[in-house]
Amino acid sequence: MQNLKKFIGSFSFDGRLIESDITGSIAHTKMLVKTGIIGASDGKKIIFGLMSILKDLSKEWKIPEEEDIHYAIEKELIRRIGIVGCKMHTARSRNDQVATDLRIYLKQEINKIKNLLTTFQKIIVEKASKNIDVIMPGFTHLQPAQPILAAHHLLAYAWMMQRDKERLDDCYKRTDILPLGSAALSGTSFKVDRSYVAKILNFKNISENSLDAVSDRDFAVEFVFCVSLIALHLTRLCEEIILWMNPEFDYVTIDDKFTSGSSMMPQKRNPDCAEVIRGKSGRIFGDLIAMLTILKSLPLAYNRDLQEDKPPVFDALDNIKLCIEVISEMIDSLKFLKEKTLRSTKKGFIAATELADYLANNDIPFRVAHKLIKDIVLYCKKKSKMLNELSMEEYNKFSPIFKKDIFEYLDIKNIVNTKTSYGATSKKAVMRQIKNIKRKLK
Ligand code: ARG
């Protein structure tokens, strides 16, 4: 049954661990020599053989198929250097080996994703700075609420990405633990030097419990969770781009290359890239559920179920990298339609809160003021007028407290710039925000 061998194996999806595996094996071999478990000349041959495989990888050469990438490398090594290659696997099992490989690999990938996020954040900050004077409606419940700076809105995503990076840092800490030396499950009777291996492989810590070490995939689950949350954040931005591009909003344009037309409706430009990113979150969340389910109820220690961890981990990381790259370029090409966003602030009575604050500043209890302004808004709706189109007489019919200066309160730009509390949307506060995030991105 040739197919069963394939079924049991993982060669079709673990090939990308080849470099991590060879790096791990070289470190392991060095340790075997240092501790005298194998002779120096044997060690030299093994390392030479592993290096030659590594070198051939940069050429067209492909390693012959075996049950998994770990076996494939060992077999190729023995083919190249002979029986001495059989000594490499002393004091080691594929169980601690594969756990080590995945950790080596993910540590690199975590750093790559963090770099992509930093690039994306820089693009957001740049876009925010360049559009510092663009005013748009802010929404709650997707209903016009209060005017804000578009820069403020964009920067919200830079802070999300900042937390995402911090979460990855945290995940890195728990990935940065070396399982090698745990062997199959119980450790080894060989006098290995695990700290030495950790030093060569640049692991901060070594695992404390061999059973835990070979069966722990928490770091991988955590990684896919971190990726899922990044994906989730991206979907929120994509959703907004999709809305903002809709003619009903008409707030922004993005480069045409991120959209596509319809095969039937000639007028259409569809926000496909934003939609694909939104859609990809589905498969990434699926990867997270897969990881949790693979581990659920699994008795200690290693079980072959664990090899199914790789497809979801790789799928999540491949897709998030693509998504971050695409959204970065897309946001880089984003243009705000300044007049349109400003015009939109005229709808929805988004200055109403200012009028309530105006009264509250003149000693009217806020709840009373709130009710009064609600009546004014109803009056405006009836008369098809905007708040700044009412006359002084009309205002005074509602309250004698209103003075001419209310019209300044109704000025959209003024409204934005009165929001000076720390973290608020005034130009000054947003400039400070930009300074703060730039400091983080250095
Ligand atoms: N290919 C397996 C994995 O990816 C490693 C093999 C461990 N096999 C074993 N029989 N202990 O997890």
Short mmCIF file of C-alpha atoms and ligand atoms in Angstrom, two decimals:
data_model
loop_
_atom_site.label_atom_id
_atom_site.label_comp_id
_atom_site.label_asym_id
_atom_site.label_seq_id
_atom_site.Cartn_x
_atom_site.Cartn_y
_atom_site.Cartn_z
CA MET A 1 0.00 0.00 0.00
CA GLN A 2 2.20 2.83 -1.28
CA ASN A 3 -0.55 5.35 -0.59
CA LEU A 4 -0.70 4.52 3.11
CA LYS A 5 2.91 5.58 3.45
CA LYS A 6 1.96 8.92 1.97
CA PHE A 7 -1.11 9.07 4.18
CA ILE A 8 0.89 8.50 7.35
CA GLY A 9 3.66 10.82 6.30
CA SER A 10 3.93 14.57 6.11
CA PHE A 11 6.40 14.99 3.27
CA SER A 12 3.83 16.69 1.07
CA PHE A 13 3.56 19.60 3.50
CA ASP A 14 6.58 19.77 5.80
CA GLY A 15 9.26 20.39 3.16
CA ARG A 16 9.66 24.00 4.13
CA LEU A 17 11.17 22.89 7.46
CA ILE A 18 14.23 21.58 5.62
CA GLU A 19 16.55 24.43 6.57
CA SER A 20 15.38 24.55 10.17
CA ASP A 21 15.86 20.79 10.37
CA ILE A 22 19.40 20.90 9.01
CA THR A 23 20.31 23.81 11.30
CA GLY A 24 18.96 21.83 14.23
CA SER A 25 20.85 18.71 13.20
CA ILE A 26 24.13 20.57 12.85
CA ALA A 27 23.74 21.98 16.38
CA HIS A 28 22.81 18.54 17.70
CA THR A 29 25.86 16.99 16.03
CA LYS A 30 28.19 19.65 17.45
CA MET A 31 26.81 18.84 20.89
CA LEU A 32 27.31 15.09 20.34
CA VAL A 33 30.97 15.80 19.53
CA LYS A 34 31.47 18.24 22.40
CA THR A 35 30.09 15.78 24.93
CA GLY A 36 32.10 12.92 23.43
CA ILE A 37 28.99 10.95 22.50
CA ILE A 38 30.37 10.65 18.96
CA GLY A 39 33.91 11.19 17.68
CA ALA A 40 35.08 14.48 16.25
CA SER A 41 35.84 13.09 12.79
CA ASP A 42 32.41 11.45 12.60
CA GLY A 43 30.85 14.74 13.58
CA LYS A 44 32.84 16.54 10.94
CA LYS A 45 31.60 14.15 8.24
CA ILE A 46 28.01 14.52 9.36
CA ILE A 47 28.19 18.30 9.37
CA PHE A 48 29.91 18.27 5.99
CA GLY A 49 27.13 16.08 4.61
CA LEU A 50 24.39 18.28 6.05
CA MET A 51 26.05 21.39 4.64
CA SER A 52 26.28 19.80 1.21
CA ILE A 53 22.54 19.11 1.29
CA LEU A 54 21.91 22.69 2.34
CA LYS A 55 24.09 23.93 -0.51
CA ASP A 56 22.27 21.82 -3.09
CA LEU A 57 18.96 23.29 -1.97
CA SER A 58 19.89 26.61 -3.53
CA LYS A 59 20.23 24.77 -6.86
CA GLU A 60 17.41 23.09 -8.74
CA TRP A 61 17.97 19.92 -6.74
CA LYS A 62 15.04 18.44 -4.80
CA ILE A 63 15.40 16.03 -1.91
CA PRO A 64 13.93 12.59 -2.68
CA GLU A 65 10.58 11.85 -1.06
CA GLU A 66 10.40 10.00 2.27
CA GLU A 67 7.86 9.71 5.05
CA ASP A 68 8.68 13.19 6.22
CA ILE A 69 11.31 15.84 5.70
CA HIS A 70 13.27 14.66 8.76
CA TYR A 71 13.63 11.12 7.42
CA ALA A 72 14.36 12.43 3.96
CA ILE A 73 17.32 14.46 5.20
CA GLU A 74 18.71 11.63 7.32
CA LYS A 75 18.42 9.20 4.44
CA GLU A 76 20.04 11.61 2.00
CA LEU A 77 22.83 12.22 4.51
CA ILE A 78 23.53 8.49 4.78
CA ARG A 79 23.45 8.19 0.99
CA ARG A 80 26.07 10.93 0.78
CA ILE A 81 28.46 10.08 3.64
CA GLY A 82 27.70 6.42 4.32
CA ILE A 83 27.07 4.55 7.55
CA VAL A 84 28.57 7.28 9.75
CA GLY A 85 25.47 9.31 8.94
CA CYS A 86 23.51 6.86 11.08
CA LYS A 87 25.18 8.35 14.17
CA MET A 88 23.45 11.69 13.79
CA HIS A 89 20.20 10.53 15.35
CA THR A 90 21.89 9.46 18.61
CA ALA A 91 20.16 10.84 21.72
CA ARG A 92 17.33 12.30 19.70
CA SER A 93 13.88 11.38 18.42
CA ARG A 94 11.88 12.82 15.60
CA ASN A 95 9.48 13.93 18.33
CA ASP A 96 11.82 16.46 19.91
CA GLN A 97 13.33 17.12 16.48
CA VAL A 98 10.08 18.19 14.81
CA ALA A 99 9.05 20.32 17.77
CA THR A 100 12.43 22.04 17.55
CA ASP A 101 12.17 22.58 13.80
CA LEU A 102 8.78 24.20 14.04
CA ARG A 103 10.00 26.54 16.77
CA ILE A 104 13.09 27.55 14.77
CA TYR A 105 10.92 28.18 11.75
CA LEU A 106 8.21 30.14 13.57
CA LYS A 107 10.68 32.37 15.36
CA GLN A 108 11.89 33.56 11.95
CA GLU A 109 8.37 33.96 10.63
CA ILE A 110 7.25 35.96 13.67
CA ASN A 111 10.02 38.45 12.92
CA LYS A 112 9.07 38.62 9.26
CA ILE A 113 5.43 39.33 10.09
CA LYS A 114 6.47 41.98 12.59
CA ASN A 115 8.55 43.70 9.93
CA LEU A 116 5.64 43.65 7.49
CA LEU A 117 3.42 45.19 10.16
CA THR A 118 5.96 47.92 10.84
CA THR A 119 6.06 48.79 7.14
CA PHE A 120 2.29 48.91 7.11
CA GLN A 121 2.21 51.16 10.18
CA LYS A 122 4.67 53.54 8.56
CA ILE A 123 2.43 53.78 5.52
CA ILE A 124 -0.56 54.54 7.73
CA VAL A 125 1.34 57.23 9.63
CA GLU A 126 2.54 58.78 6.38
CA LYS A 127 -1.00 58.77 5.00
CA ALA A 128 -2.35 60.29 8.20
CA SER A 129 0.28 63.05 8.20
CA LYS A 130 -0.37 63.93 4.58
CA ASN A 131 -4.14 64.13 5.18
CA ILE A 132 -4.05 65.87 8.52
CA ASP A 133 -6.65 68.42 7.40
CA VAL A 134 -9.21 65.98 6.03
CA ILE A 135 -12.36 65.99 8.11
CA MET A 136 -14.95 63.25 7.90
CA PRO A 137 -17.90 62.02 9.92
CA GLY A 138 -17.12 59.57 12.69
CA PHE A 139 -19.69 56.87 13.18
CA THR A 140 -21.20 54.83 15.94
CA HIS A 141 -23.69 52.13 14.94
CA LEU A 142 -22.64 53.17 11.42
CA GLN A 143 -24.75 56.30 11.95
CA PRO A 144 -23.13 59.75 11.68
CA ALA A 145 -21.98 60.67 15.17
CA GLN A 146 -19.34 63.39 15.45
CA PRO A 147 -16.81 64.87 13.04
CA ILE A 148 -13.26 63.52 13.24
CA LEU A 149 -10.00 63.80 11.36
CA ALA A 150 -9.51 61.11 8.73
CA ALA A 151 -5.95 60.87 10.08
CA HIS A 152 -7.33 59.97 13.49
CA HIS A 153 -9.41 57.22 11.96
CA LEU A 154 -6.48 55.74 10.04
CA LEU A 155 -4.17 55.91 13.04
CA ALA A 156 -6.55 53.72 15.02
CA TYR A 157 -5.29 50.88 12.81
CA ALA A 158 -1.66 51.72 13.46
CA TRP A 159 -2.32 51.19 17.17
CA MET A 160 -4.06 47.89 16.50
CA MET A 161 -0.98 46.75 14.56
CA GLN A 162 1.16 47.91 17.47
CA ARG A 163 -0.74 45.63 19.82
CA ASP A 164 -0.53 42.86 17.24
CA LYS A 165 3.25 43.18 17.24
CA GLU A 166 3.36 43.14 21.02
CA ARG A 167 1.26 40.00 21.00
CA LEU A 168 3.72 38.43 18.55
CA ASP A 169 6.58 39.41 20.88
CA ASP A 170 4.84 37.58 23.64
CA CYS A 171 4.24 34.55 21.45
CA TYR A 172 7.93 34.65 20.52
CA LYS A 173 8.89 34.30 24.18
CA ARG A 174 7.00 31.04 24.45
CA THR A 175 8.31 29.84 21.10
CA ASP A 176 11.87 30.55 22.16
CA ILE A 177 12.18 27.38 24.26
CA LEU A 178 14.24 24.45 23.04
CA PRO A 179 12.63 20.99 23.21
CA LEU A 180 15.64 19.13 21.76
CA GLY A 181 17.11 16.72 24.30
CA SER A 182 13.66 15.54 25.37
CA ALA A 183 14.08 12.65 22.90
CA ALA A 184 10.96 10.56 22.31
CA LEU A 185 9.22 11.50 25.56
CA SER A 186 11.29 10.66 28.63
CA GLY A 187 14.59 12.38 27.93
CA THR A 188 17.80 10.48 27.23
CA SER A 189 20.43 8.54 29.16
CA PHE A 190 23.17 10.05 26.99
CA LYS A 191 25.02 12.85 28.74
CA VAL A 192 23.73 15.55 26.41
CA ASP A 193 24.34 19.26 26.89
CA ARG A 194 21.05 20.91 26.11
CA SER A 195 22.16 24.40 27.04
CA TYR A 196 24.98 24.16 24.53
CA VAL A 197 22.49 23.31 21.76
CA ALA A 198 20.26 26.16 22.88
CA LYS A 199 23.17 28.54 22.65
CA ILE A 200 24.09 27.45 19.11
CA LEU A 201 20.49 27.62 17.96
CA ASN A 202 19.87 30.92 19.69
CA PHE A 203 17.13 29.67 22.01
CA LYS A 204 16.68 31.67 25.18
CA ASN A 205 15.47 28.75 27.31
CA ILE A 206 15.32 24.96 27.35
CA SER A 207 12.16 23.05 28.18
CA GLU A 208 11.68 21.79 31.74
CA ASN A 209 9.57 18.69 31.12
CA SER A 210 10.31 16.23 28.33
CA LEU A 211 6.70 15.01 28.06
CA ASP A 212 5.43 18.55 27.76
CA ALA A 213 8.20 19.50 25.34
CA VAL A 214 7.38 16.89 22.69
CA SER A 215 3.62 17.34 22.88
CA ASP A 216 3.33 21.08 23.40
CA ARG A 217 2.02 23.05 20.44
CA ASP A 218 0.66 25.94 22.49
CA PHE A 219 3.13 28.27 20.84
CA ALA A 220 1.76 27.30 17.42
CA VAL A 221 -1.84 27.79 18.53
CA GLU A 222 -0.89 31.12 20.00
CA PHE A 223 0.85 32.06 16.78
CA VAL A 224 -2.24 31.27 14.70
CA PHE A 225 -4.32 33.23 17.19
CA CYS A 226 -2.02 36.24 16.83
CA VAL A 227 -2.32 35.92 13.07
CA SER A 228 -6.10 35.59 13.36
CA LEU A 229 -6.34 38.80 15.31
CA ILE A 230 -4.20 40.59 12.73
CA ALA A 231 -6.50 39.24 10.03
CA LEU A 232 -9.52 40.39 12.00
CA HIS A 233 -8.08 43.90 12.29
CA LEU A 234 -7.42 43.96 8.56
CA THR A 235 -11.00 42.95 7.82
CA ARG A 236 -12.28 45.93 9.76
CA LEU A 237 -10.18 48.29 7.68
CA CYS A 238 -11.13 46.47 4.47
CA GLU A 239 -14.79 46.74 5.35
CA GLU A 240 -14.36 50.49 5.78
CA ILE A 241 -12.50 50.85 2.49
CA ILE A 242 -15.34 48.97 0.82
CA LEU A 243 -17.89 51.31 2.38
CA TRP A 244 -15.88 54.45 1.69
CA MET A 245 -15.51 53.50 -1.96
CA ASN A 246 -19.22 52.97 -2.32
CA PRO A 247 -20.80 55.88 -4.26
CA GLU A 248 -23.16 56.41 -1.32
CA PHE A 249 -20.11 57.42 0.72
CA ASP A 250 -17.62 58.36 -1.97
CA TYR A 251 -14.91 59.23 0.58
CA VAL A 252 -11.88 57.62 -1.03
CA THR A 253 -10.32 56.18 -4.12
CA ILE A 254 -7.65 53.50 -4.29
CA ASP A 255 -5.41 52.57 -7.17
CA ASP A 256 -7.33 50.84 -9.92
CA LYS A 257 -5.10 47.79 -9.72
CA PHE A 258 -6.72 46.82 -6.40
CA THR A 259 -10.14 46.68 -8.01
CA SER A 260 -11.72 44.83 -10.87
CA GLY A 261 -14.59 45.42 -13.24
CA SER A 262 -17.67 43.39 -13.82
CA SER A 263 -17.96 41.13 -16.85
CA MET A 264 -21.48 42.41 -17.36
CA MET A 265 -21.93 45.83 -15.77
CA PRO A 266 -19.58 48.23 -17.53
CA GLN A 267 -19.74 50.97 -14.87
CA LYS A 268 -18.44 48.82 -12.00
CA ARG A 269 -15.17 49.05 -10.07
CA ASN A 270 -15.26 46.45 -7.35
CA PRO A 271 -12.99 46.54 -4.31
CA ASP A 272 -11.78 42.98 -4.85
CA CYS A 273 -8.54 43.13 -2.89
CA ALA A 274 -10.30 44.41 0.20
CA GLU A 275 -12.90 41.71 -0.26
CA VAL A 276 -10.31 38.96 -0.68
CA ILE A 277 -8.57 40.03 2.53
CA ARG A 278 -11.92 40.04 4.29
CA GLY A 279 -12.58 36.59 2.89
CA LYS A 280 -9.17 35.20 3.79
CA SER A 281 -9.85 35.91 7.45
CA GLY A 282 -12.32 33.03 7.20
CA ARG A 283 -9.68 30.47 6.34
CA ILE A 284 -7.27 31.89 8.91
CA PHE A 285 -9.86 31.60 11.67
CA GLY A 286 -10.45 28.09 10.33
CA ASP A 287 -6.74 27.39 10.83
CA LEU A 288 -7.08 28.44 14.45
CA ILE A 289 -10.04 26.15 15.02
CA ALA A 290 -8.09 23.34 13.33
CA MET A 291 -5.16 23.84 15.69
CA LEU A 292 -7.36 23.84 18.78
CA THR A 293 -9.21 20.77 17.62
CA ILE A 294 -6.07 18.81 16.74
CA LEU A 295 -4.78 19.31 20.29
CA LYS A 296 -8.03 18.83 22.12
CA SER A 297 -8.13 15.69 24.33
CA LEU A 298 -4.75 14.52 23.05
CA PRO A 299 -3.08 12.33 25.69
CA LEU A 300 0.60 12.86 26.45
CA ALA A 301 3.05 12.69 24.92
CA TYR A 302 3.63 12.74 21.15
CA ASN A 303 0.79 11.51 18.91
CA ARG A 304 0.84 11.48 15.15
CA ASP A 305 -2.16 13.81 15.13
CA LEU A 306 0.39 16.51 15.90
CA GLN A 307 1.84 16.45 12.42
CA GLU A 308 -1.44 17.91 11.19
CA ASP A 309 -0.39 21.13 12.93
CA LYS A 310 1.69 22.18 9.96
CA PRO A 311 -0.90 22.84 7.23
CA PRO A 312 -2.91 25.29 9.36
CA VAL A 313 0.17 27.04 10.73
CA PHE A 314 1.69 27.44 7.26
CA ASP A 315 -1.61 28.42 5.70
CA ALA A 316 -2.21 31.10 8.31
CA LEU A 317 1.25 32.58 8.00
CA ASP A 318 1.40 32.50 4.20
CA ASN A 319 -1.94 34.20 3.91
CA ILE A 320 -1.39 36.84 6.55
CA LYS A 321 1.87 37.86 4.92
CA LEU A 322 0.11 38.25 1.58
CA CYS A 323 -2.73 40.19 3.17
CA ILE A 324 -0.43 42.61 4.99
CA GLU A 325 1.56 43.22 1.82
CA VAL A 326 -1.54 43.87 -0.27
CA ILE A 327 -3.26 46.10 2.26
CA SER A 328 -0.06 48.10 2.74
CA GLU A 329 0.13 48.90 -0.96
CA MET A 330 -3.58 49.53 -1.12
CA ILE A 331 -3.52 52.04 1.74
CA ASP A 332 -0.45 53.62 0.22
CA SER A 333 -2.54 54.36 -2.86
CA LEU A 334 -5.54 55.62 -0.88
CA LYS A 335 -6.75 59.13 -1.69
CA PHE A 336 -9.29 60.97 0.42
CA LEU A 337 -11.87 63.01 -1.47
CA LYS A 338 -11.65 65.93 0.91
CA GLU A 339 -14.67 67.87 -0.32
CA LYS A 340 -16.83 64.78 -0.26
CA THR A 341 -15.94 63.79 3.28
CA LEU A 342 -16.52 67.38 4.40
CA ARG A 343 -19.84 67.54 2.60
CA SER A 344 -20.83 64.35 4.35
CA THR A 345 -20.30 65.99 7.73
CA LYS A 346 -23.22 68.26 6.90
CA LYS A 347 -25.55 65.28 7.04
CA GLY A 348 -26.81 63.62 10.15
CA PHE A 349 -26.68 66.61 12.57
CA ILE A 350 -23.25 65.61 13.76
CA ALA A 351 -22.82 68.94 15.54
CA ALA A 352 -25.75 68.26 17.85
CA THR A 353 -23.55 67.14 20.73
CA GLU A 354 -21.71 70.48 20.58
CA LEU A 355 -24.97 72.34 21.09
CA ALA A 356 -25.79 70.21 24.10
CA ASP A 357 -22.29 70.90 25.44
CA TYR A 358 -22.87 74.62 24.75
CA LEU A 359 -25.90 74.61 27.01
CA ALA A 360 -24.16 72.48 29.60
CA ASN A 361 -21.33 75.02 29.65
CA ASN A 362 -23.99 77.63 30.42
CA ASP A 363 -25.14 75.79 33.50
CA ILE A 364 -27.99 73.80 31.95
CA PRO A 365 -27.86 70.24 33.32
CA PHE A 366 -26.59 68.01 30.51
CA ARG A 367 -29.63 65.73 30.46
CA VAL A 368 -31.93 68.76 30.09
CA ALA A 369 -29.72 70.15 27.34
CA HIS A 370 -29.74 66.76 25.59
CA LYS A 371 -33.54 66.73 25.48
CA LEU A 372 -33.67 70.32 24.22
CA ILE A 373 -31.25 69.67 21.36
CA LYS A 374 -33.15 66.53 20.45
CA ASP A 375 -36.22 68.75 19.99
CA ILE A 376 -34.20 71.18 17.88
CA VAL A 377 -33.03 68.33 15.64
CA LEU A 378 -36.63 67.15 15.22
CA TYR A 379 -37.59 70.72 14.35
CA CYS A 380 -34.79 70.87 11.75
CA LYS A 381 -35.93 67.61 10.22
CA LYS A 382 -39.44 68.93 9.92
CA LYS A 383 -38.22 72.16 8.31
CA SER A 384 -35.60 70.36 6.18
CA LYS A 385 -32.89 72.58 7.60
CA MET A 386 -29.47 71.97 8.98
CA LEU A 387 -28.47 73.11 12.46
CA ASN A 388 -26.47 76.04 11.13
CA GLU A 389 -29.36 77.14 8.92
CA LEU A 390 -31.66 78.02 11.82
CA SER A 391 -31.94 81.69 12.67
CA MET A 392 -31.07 83.18 16.02
CA GLU A 393 -34.78 83.71 16.62
CA GLU A 394 -35.50 80.07 16.02
CA TYR A 395 -32.76 79.08 18.47
CA ASN A 396 -33.99 81.49 21.07
CA LYS A 397 -37.49 80.07 20.80
CA PHE A 398 -35.97 76.91 22.25
CA SER A 399 -33.77 78.68 24.79
CA PRO A 400 -32.81 82.28 25.50
CA ILE A 401 -29.36 81.05 26.47
CA PHE A 402 -28.27 80.63 22.86
CA LYS A 403 -26.12 83.55 21.70
CA LYS A 404 -24.59 84.35 18.33
CA ASP A 405 -21.46 82.40 19.19
CA ILE A 406 -23.32 79.11 18.77
CA PHE A 407 -22.55 79.32 15.07
CA GLU A 408 -18.91 79.01 15.90
CA TYR A 409 -19.80 75.89 17.87
CA LEU A 410 -21.44 74.53 14.76
CA ASP A 411 -18.38 75.00 12.58
CA ILE A 412 -17.14 71.51 11.74
CA LYS A 413 -13.47 72.40 11.88
CA ASN A 414 -13.92 74.11 15.24
CA ILE A 415 -15.74 71.08 16.55
CA VAL A 416 -12.85 68.81 15.64
CA ASN A 417 -10.29 71.15 17.14
CA THR A 418 -12.06 71.47 20.44
CA LYS A 419 -11.48 67.76 21.02
CA THR A 420 -8.19 68.29 22.76
CA SER A 421 -8.24 65.58 25.41
CA TYR A 422 -5.31 63.15 25.30
CA GLY A 423 -5.89 60.71 22.43
CA ALA A 424 -8.65 62.84 20.90
CA THR A 425 -9.24 63.97 17.34
CA SER A 426 -8.14 67.65 17.37
CA LYS A 427 -5.31 68.40 14.98
CA LYS A 428 -3.00 69.09 17.90
CA ALA A 429 -3.86 65.85 19.66
CA VAL A 430 -3.48 63.87 16.43
CA MET A 431 -0.07 65.42 15.77
CA ARG A 432 0.99 64.32 19.24
CA GLN A 433 -0.37 60.86 18.45
CA ILE A 434 1.68 60.75 15.27
CA LYS A 435 4.77 61.70 17.23
CA ASN A 436 4.08 58.96 19.76
CA ILE A 437 3.55 56.20 17.21
CA LYS A 438 6.61 57.32 15.24
CA ARG A 439 8.66 56.90 18.40
CA LYS A 440 7.41 53.32 18.66
CA LEU A 441 8.29 52.65 15.03
CA LYS A 442 11.90 53.78 15.30
N1 ARG B 1 6.29 13.77 10.71
C1 ARG B 1 6.00 13.85 12.09
C2 ARG B 1 5.47 15.21 12.48
O1 ARG B 1 5.46 16.08 11.70
C3 ARG B 1 7.19 13.57 12.92
C4 ARG B 1 7.36 12.12 13.07
C5 ARG B 1 7.32 11.66 14.42
N2 ARG B 1 6.96 10.32 14.23
C6 ARG B 1 6.90 9.38 15.14
N3 ARG B 1 6.51 8.24 14.76
N4 ARG B 1 7.23 9.60 16.36
O2 ARG B 1 5.03 15.41 13.59
#
